[in-house]
Amino acid sequence: MAQRAPDGALRRDGAADREGQRRGAAHPRPQHEERHPEAGLGLGGPSVAEPFVIAERRGDAVWLTLNRPERLNAVHLEMRDQLWTHLELLRDDPTVRVAVLRGAGDRAFSAGADITEFGTAPSFVEARDARVRRDLWGVMSTLEIPLIAAVHGFAYGAGLEMSLYCDLRVAAEDALFAIPEVTLGYIPSAGGTQTVPRHVPLGQALRMATTGDAVPAQRAYELGFVQRVVTRERLDDAAAEWADMLASRDPRATRATKRAVVRGLDLPLADGIALERRLAASVAAAA
């Protein structure tokens, strides 16, 4: 979750770089007024002038942009809470068929947790209670619509973990993936030791977790946890192509297919096939 530059040095923050930032209005709930990400949060969310996650509606898709480019989109409490709120809105909105997650600026998808908060965050009990109330990883892993990660630059620690909670990953050629917690003397706490082995062979997962070494985009593609690699200039277009294609499908079939695949992974084969049959029957009955 630390931020590491391409030369391997760990850094607490990145150079200011707000170029490429895209700003848009938060997507509205159907027939309801627009809701801002800080509404209802218990940790003192930022003002409307400080959106750490920008949500933009594009037809049947919602694009979510992590918006702390001067900190390499490092995840702090406010960003985490805002992302959770937006994902909850997506869960409740039947008109949204797909979502895209990306990072603002030119240097990072997300460099992981903001280590400048270490020692200043709420107590362990308060942090645990906040995670229970706003389970970001739980929302991402159970979201019924497809979630696409458009990754460029650093995807370290929590940044890598966020991308792995998405269903599809398209990466720019400059993307770097790492779980570098061991280099700071601790281990991942947002699922890195569990999500990475579910996407790459065990030996590769252990290498990433025990060395903290970064994996370039092309190697990530070869290992299978990135599904497409494009030039940096093509990243948004490539994500949009996937989003448009998925949004054009019957949403009931798309959601049921995702449910069958994701839930089936935790079931014995016979139970997974039975689940698939039940879901297929429900989709056919609703057609």
mmCIF file with all atom_site columns, C-alpha atoms in Angstrom, residues 1 32 35 60 93 111 147 165 171 181 198-199 214 233 260 270 276:
data_model
loop_
_atom_site.group_PDB
_atom_site.id
_atom_site.type_symbol
_atom_site.label_atom_id
_atom_site.label_alt_id
_atom_site.label_comp_id
_atom_site.label_asym_id
_atom_site.label_entity_id
_atom_site.label_seq_id
_atom_site.pdbx_PDB_ins_code
_atom_site.Cartn_x
_atom_site.Cartn_y
_atom_site.Cartn_z
_atom_site.occupancy
_atom_site.B_iso_or_equiv
_atom_site.pdbx_formal_charge
_atom_site.auth_seq_id
_atom_site.auth_comp_id
_atom_site.auth_asym_id
_atom_site.auth_atom_id
_atom_site.pdbx_PDB_model_num
ATOM 1  C CA . MET A 1 1   ? 0.000   0.000   0.000   1.00 0.00 ? 1   MET A CA 1
ATOM 2  C CA . HIS A 1 32  ? -34.404 11.412  -7.333  1.00 0.00 ? 32  HIS A CA 1
ATOM 3  C CA . ARG A 1 35  ? -26.780 12.694  -4.071  1.00 0.00 ? 35  ARG A CA 1
ATOM 4  C CA . ASP A 1 60  ? -26.025 3.055   -19.396 1.00 0.00 ? 60  ASP A CA 1
ATOM 5  C CA . ASP A 1 93  ? -29.866 1.892   -9.690  1.00 0.00 ? 93  ASP A CA 1
ATOM 6  C CA . ALA A 1 111 ? -0.573  3.895   -5.414  1.00 0.00 ? 111 ALA A CA 1
ATOM 7  C CA . LEU A 1 147 ? -17.041 -3.549  -13.142 1.00 0.00 ? 147 LEU A CA 1
ATOM 8  C CA . TYR A 1 165 ? -12.114 -6.797  -7.225  1.00 0.00 ? 165 TYR A CA 1
ATOM 9  C CA . ALA A 1 171 ? -4.123  -1.747  -18.674 1.00 0.00 ? 171 ALA A CA 1
ATOM 10 C CA . GLU A 1 181 ? 3.645   -4.092  1.998   1.00 0.00 ? 181 GLU A CA 1
ATOM 11 C CA . ARG A 1 198 ? -7.063  -16.322 -7.243  1.00 0.00 ? 198 ARG A CA 1
ATOM 12 C CA . HIS A 1 199 ? -5.825  -14.622 -10.414 1.00 0.00 ? 199 HIS A CA 1
ATOM 13 C CA . ALA A 1 214 ? 6.282   -4.733  -9.535  1.00 0.00 ? 214 ALA A CA 1
ATOM 14 C CA . GLU A 1 233 ? -3.678  7.195   -25.208 1.00 0.00 ? 233 GLU A CA 1
ATOM 15 C CA . ALA A 1 260 ? -22.995 -18.026 -11.977 1.00 0.00 ? 260 ALA A CA 1
ATOM 16 C CA . ALA A 1 270 ? -22.031 -30.337 -9.329  1.00 0.00 ? 270 ALA A CA 1
ATOM 17 C CA . GLU A 1 276 ? -26.114 -22.330 -13.534 1.00 0.00 ? 276 GLU A CA 1
#
